Amino acid sequence: MELSIILPYYNHANKLYRLLRTLPIDKKEVEVIVVNDHSNLNNEIYEKIKKKYEANNVIFMDNDINKKGAGSAVNKALKHAKGKWITLVGADDYFLKNNWTVLSKYFDCDVDTIFFTPISVEEYTTKLSDRHSSYKKIIYNYKDEQNRINELYLRYGFHSACSRLIKRKFIEKYNLRFAETHVANDVKFSIRLGHYMKNFIVTKEVFYCITKDKGSLTTTVTDENFITRLKINLQKYKFLRKYLSEKELELFEPNGIPILVTAIQTKMKLNTIQTIFALFKKNKINIFKIKRNYINIRKMIDYVNRLKQIKKFRD
């Protein structure tokens, strides 16, 4: 078995069907593992899809772990995967028509991972989106100039686990697993992959399309998800502290100002903003160290003071 395609699924049966139609399931060298992550909508459609595809190298299983989330779903699939290579895909996304031509020529490569350039589109208009821009920039910069800074961004700035091939033996060797969180569950996996990889290929070739939907977890901001993302980002920084020089570490130091500005713009609760300060303090990071912006700081202080006054009035 050359390739295991792993995809966690939740509720959007029509998108799952769209994705499956783009995968190379007719190839005997490929297995597809779909993990149903406690879906509670469109179950009838899902069962029809399951019946249609489970005879075509598509394995359907349930995420029977108590923790709900794509992270635990992927971890379950990794235990069952048999392919020499692993590629991960979000059920909202899809493969381009040339995917087999692009992927199969790399199957005999003696490397740990292969980075491909993704593209992205708006879900309902199919117009080109910007969700892939940061990853495209990382890949193009490295291809154009293979210096230390560009390599660091490739290793530690490419947070998505999608749009790449990863050697399964490499995943097993370093016991790489997804975080079992509701959001940003692939960051820990990707950072450690980037750190441990020794041989890798970077290509501008494209096989993977990300979709951007206003209601998705990546675009919806809630207090809980916001804090989870921040905690994961700070965990990443703590990990990098062990291995990078002070100058290199500055490339990835969390910037408190835009974090606070986002919290203000999305009208987060006072205790959420207090948690942001507490997390920076706990991790010994000066929240105002980088790119001081006193106008935004003033806005933040005024907003916090207003919240305190409202709370005092209600009490």
XYZ file of C-alpha atoms in Angstrom:
315
model
C 0.000 0.000 0.000
C 1.577 3.269 -1.132
C -0.776 5.903 0.267
C -3.233 6.268 3.141
C -5.545 9.273 2.851
C -6.948 10.210 6.258
C -9.958 12.453 6.689
C -12.008 13.275 9.795
C -15.679 13.891 9.051
C -18.329 15.894 10.901
C -21.904 16.576 9.706
C -21.289 17.957 6.183
C -22.189 14.870 4.141
C -22.436 16.708 0.823
C -18.905 18.061 1.231
C -17.663 14.595 2.117
C -19.229 13.271 -1.078
C -17.590 16.048 -3.091
C -14.215 15.205 -1.573
C -14.472 11.454 -2.126
C -15.256 12.031 -5.796
C -11.898 13.815 -6.179
C -9.742 11.174 -4.457
C -7.831 8.454 -6.377
C -9.908 5.651 -4.844
C -9.721 3.627 -8.053
C -6.002 3.036 -7.473
C -5.076 -0.226 -5.744
C -2.109 1.540 -4.129
C -4.455 3.802 -2.139
C -6.625 3.418 0.944
C -8.944 6.129 2.271
C -9.842 6.216 5.968
C -12.920 8.251 6.938
C -13.441 8.773 10.680
C -16.908 9.947 11.686
C -16.368 12.391 14.558
C -19.675 12.118 16.450
C -21.778 13.583 13.624
C -25.384 14.376 14.523
C -26.647 15.742 11.197
C -27.184 14.241 7.736
C -26.707 10.698 9.021
C -28.947 9.194 6.334
C -26.895 10.796 3.568
C -23.699 9.682 5.292
C -24.914 6.072 5.396
C -25.680 6.205 1.669
C -22.185 7.535 0.978
C -20.724 4.823 3.183
C -22.615 2.107 1.332
C -21.509 3.499 -2.030
C -17.798 3.806 -1.242
C -16.800 1.192 1.322
C -16.227 -1.349 -1.449
C -13.723 0.989 -3.142
C -10.725 1.000 -0.768
C -12.578 3.409 1.526
C -12.641 2.427 5.201
C -15.305 4.017 7.402
C -14.893 4.067 11.171
C -16.267 5.989 14.146
C -14.359 8.166 16.571
C -15.377 6.207 19.643
C -13.090 8.133 21.980
C -14.959 10.295 24.484
C -13.177 13.411 23.240
C -14.846 14.980 20.231
C -12.651 16.647 17.641
C -10.665 16.117 14.464
C -7.485 15.518 16.461
C -8.670 12.341 18.162
C -10.294 11.200 14.895
C -6.995 11.518 13.011
C -5.104 9.759 15.806
C -7.438 6.783 15.538
C -6.939 6.605 11.768
C -3.149 6.758 12.158
C -3.279 3.556 14.210
C -5.002 1.728 11.343
C -3.185 3.230 8.341
C -1.102 0.830 6.236
C 0.259 3.084 3.496
C 3.935 3.898 3.091
C 2.847 7.519 2.883
C 0.193 9.441 4.800
C -1.690 12.484 3.587
C -4.305 14.286 5.658
C -7.314 16.122 4.313
C -10.116 18.201 5.764
C -13.587 17.013 4.751
C -14.406 20.559 3.595
C -11.534 20.509 1.094
C -10.830 18.497 -2.043
C -8.117 17.247 -4.404
C -7.465 18.688 -7.845
C -7.911 16.581 -10.969
C -4.182 16.042 -11.481
C -3.629 14.743 -7.933
C -2.470 11.232 -8.856
C 0.035 12.497 -11.405
C 1.453 14.934 -8.857
C 1.564 12.544 -5.893
C 2.539 9.185 -7.388
C 5.852 10.327 -8.837
C 7.126 10.977 -5.295
C 6.277 7.554 -3.836
C 9.827 6.214 -4.273
C 11.520 9.250 -2.714
C 13.710 8.563 0.325
C 12.587 11.539 2.428
C 10.562 12.116 5.584
C 8.016 14.505 4.105
C 7.125 16.400 0.941
C 5.592 19.879 1.022
C 3.197 20.811 -1.777
C 1.736 24.236 -2.497
C -1.998 24.430 -1.709
C -4.567 26.699 -3.297
C -7.834 27.923 -1.765
C -11.274 29.037 -2.936
C -14.363 30.609 -1.402
C -16.873 27.853 -0.665
C -19.916 29.297 -2.423
C -18.337 31.335 -5.218
C -15.234 29.217 -6.032
C -13.317 32.479 -6.365
C -9.674 32.337 -5.331
C -9.359 32.829 -1.576
C -6.475 33.878 0.672
C -6.443 30.919 3.073
C -3.485 29.324 1.320
C -1.438 32.516 0.989
C 0.799 32.094 4.042
C 1.677 28.508 3.076
C 2.326 29.436 -0.531
C 4.627 32.231 0.628
C 6.605 29.856 2.867
C 7.087 27.356 0.041
C 7.926 29.917 -2.634
C 10.399 31.733 -0.377
C 12.202 28.497 0.410
C 12.268 27.401 -3.232
C 13.623 30.779 -4.307
C 16.264 31.038 -1.566
C 17.184 28.159 0.734
C 18.576 30.148 3.652
C 18.249 29.541 7.396
C 15.304 31.892 7.952
C 13.247 30.424 5.118
C 13.979 26.918 6.391
C 12.840 27.878 9.914
C 9.548 29.191 8.546
C 9.132 25.960 6.593
C 9.818 23.840 9.668
C 7.858 25.836 12.212
C 5.498 28.121 10.289
C 3.727 25.553 8.100
C 1.049 24.679 10.667
C -1.324 22.765 8.434
C -0.804 19.009 8.237
C -2.543 18.968 4.844
C -1.068 19.440 1.370
C 1.891 17.142 2.022
C 3.037 13.565 2.003
C 4.459 12.195 5.251
C 6.290 8.887 5.603
C 4.283 6.679 7.966
C 7.425 5.164 9.500
C 8.577 8.689 10.330
C 5.277 9.404 12.117
C 5.619 6.176 14.086
C 9.294 6.735 14.911
C 8.575 10.038 16.657
C 5.062 9.105 17.811
C 3.597 12.180 16.125
C -0.015 12.750 17.136
C -2.632 15.466 16.847
C -3.706 17.471 19.884
C -7.181 16.454 21.038
C -8.530 19.994 20.970
C -11.493 21.447 19.115
C -9.349 23.844 17.063
C -5.696 24.126 15.942
C -5.222 20.420 16.616
C -2.623 19.983 13.856
C -0.144 22.624 15.096
C 1.623 20.379 17.627
C 1.865 17.600 15.027
C 3.241 19.944 12.356
C 5.773 21.672 14.625
C 7.263 18.388 15.795
C 7.263 17.031 12.273
C 9.119 20.139 11.157
C 11.617 19.803 13.980
C 12.464 16.119 13.503
C 12.450 15.918 9.701
C 15.919 15.496 8.216
C 15.288 14.917 4.522
C 12.450 16.694 2.775
C 11.264 17.973 -0.580
C 9.546 21.288 -1.271
C 7.622 21.748 -4.500
C 5.435 24.405 -6.071
C 3.226 21.669 -7.520
C -0.418 21.687 -6.409
C -2.846 18.854 -5.675
C -4.811 20.203 -2.688
C -7.553 22.857 -2.543
C -8.640 24.451 0.742
C -12.130 25.916 0.960
C -12.985 28.999 2.970
C -16.401 29.017 4.605
C -17.658 31.750 6.938
C -19.109 29.210 9.348
C -16.024 27.003 9.663
C -13.900 26.577 12.789
C -11.034 28.458 11.162
C -13.142 31.565 10.539
C -15.450 31.517 13.576
C -14.030 33.275 16.638
C -15.340 32.382 20.089
C -13.794 33.094 23.475
C -13.093 29.401 24.056
C -11.550 28.737 20.640
C -9.533 31.941 20.845
C -7.950 30.945 24.159
C -7.310 27.410 22.901
C -5.459 28.755 19.857
C -3.431 31.091 22.061
C -2.474 28.268 24.438
C -1.331 26.129 21.520
C 0.694 29.011 20.089
C 2.362 29.538 23.461
C 3.090 25.807 23.736
C 4.754 26.024 20.330
C 6.882 28.937 21.535
C 7.846 27.013 24.681
C 8.928 24.055 22.520
C 11.006 26.276 20.214
C 12.762 27.905 23.175
C 14.643 24.636 23.669
C 16.097 24.542 20.172
C 16.399 28.014 18.638
C 18.768 30.883 19.346
C 17.322 34.084 20.827
C 17.483 35.796 17.444
C 15.768 32.877 15.689
C 13.163 32.672 18.434
C 12.102 36.266 17.747
C 10.663 35.090 14.414
C 8.011 33.112 16.286
C 7.518 35.149 19.457
C 3.772 35.669 20.056
C 2.751 39.279 19.482
C 0.349 40.387 22.190
C -0.963 43.491 20.436
C -2.919 41.883 17.550
C -4.128 39.218 19.965
C -5.579 41.866 22.252
C -6.950 43.899 19.348
C -8.777 40.819 18.034
C -10.180 40.208 21.503
C -11.471 43.780 21.579
C -12.862 43.781 18.043
C -14.789 40.561 18.655
C -16.089 41.909 21.986
C -14.736 39.139 24.134
C -15.526 38.892 27.823
C -13.428 40.609 30.463
C -12.258 37.311 31.943
C -11.067 36.234 28.472
C -8.870 39.326 28.217
C -7.610 38.717 31.743
C -6.784 35.137 30.734
C -4.729 36.453 27.801
C -2.613 38.561 30.173
C -2.268 35.642 32.596
C -1.102 33.256 29.859
C 1.577 35.656 28.628
C 2.762 36.221 32.194
C 2.835 32.485 32.937
C 4.975 31.888 29.844
C 7.274 34.823 30.715
C 6.531 36.767 27.551
C 6.170 40.548 27.568
C 2.781 41.071 25.960
C 3.795 44.558 24.723
C 7.349 43.724 23.696
C 6.962 43.577 19.924
C 5.582 46.252 17.583
C 4.295 48.609 20.251
C 1.058 50.221 19.168
C -0.073 52.665 21.803
C -3.370 53.529 20.092
C -4.470 49.919 20.250
C -3.157 49.579 23.794
C -5.217 52.626 24.758
C -8.297 51.089 23.136
C -7.682 47.877 25.021
C -7.324 49.659 28.368
C -10.445 51.760 27.774
C -12.405 48.654 26.810
C -11.307 46.764 29.920
C -12.194 49.745 32.108
C -15.662 49.945 30.545
C -16.223 46.251 31.196
C -15.181 46.716 34.820
C -17.614 49.622 35.217
C -20.466 47.568 33.725
C -19.654 44.638 35.992
C -19.482 46.925 39.037
C -22.835 48.507 38.127
C -24.493 45.090 37.702
C -23.102 43.849 41.006
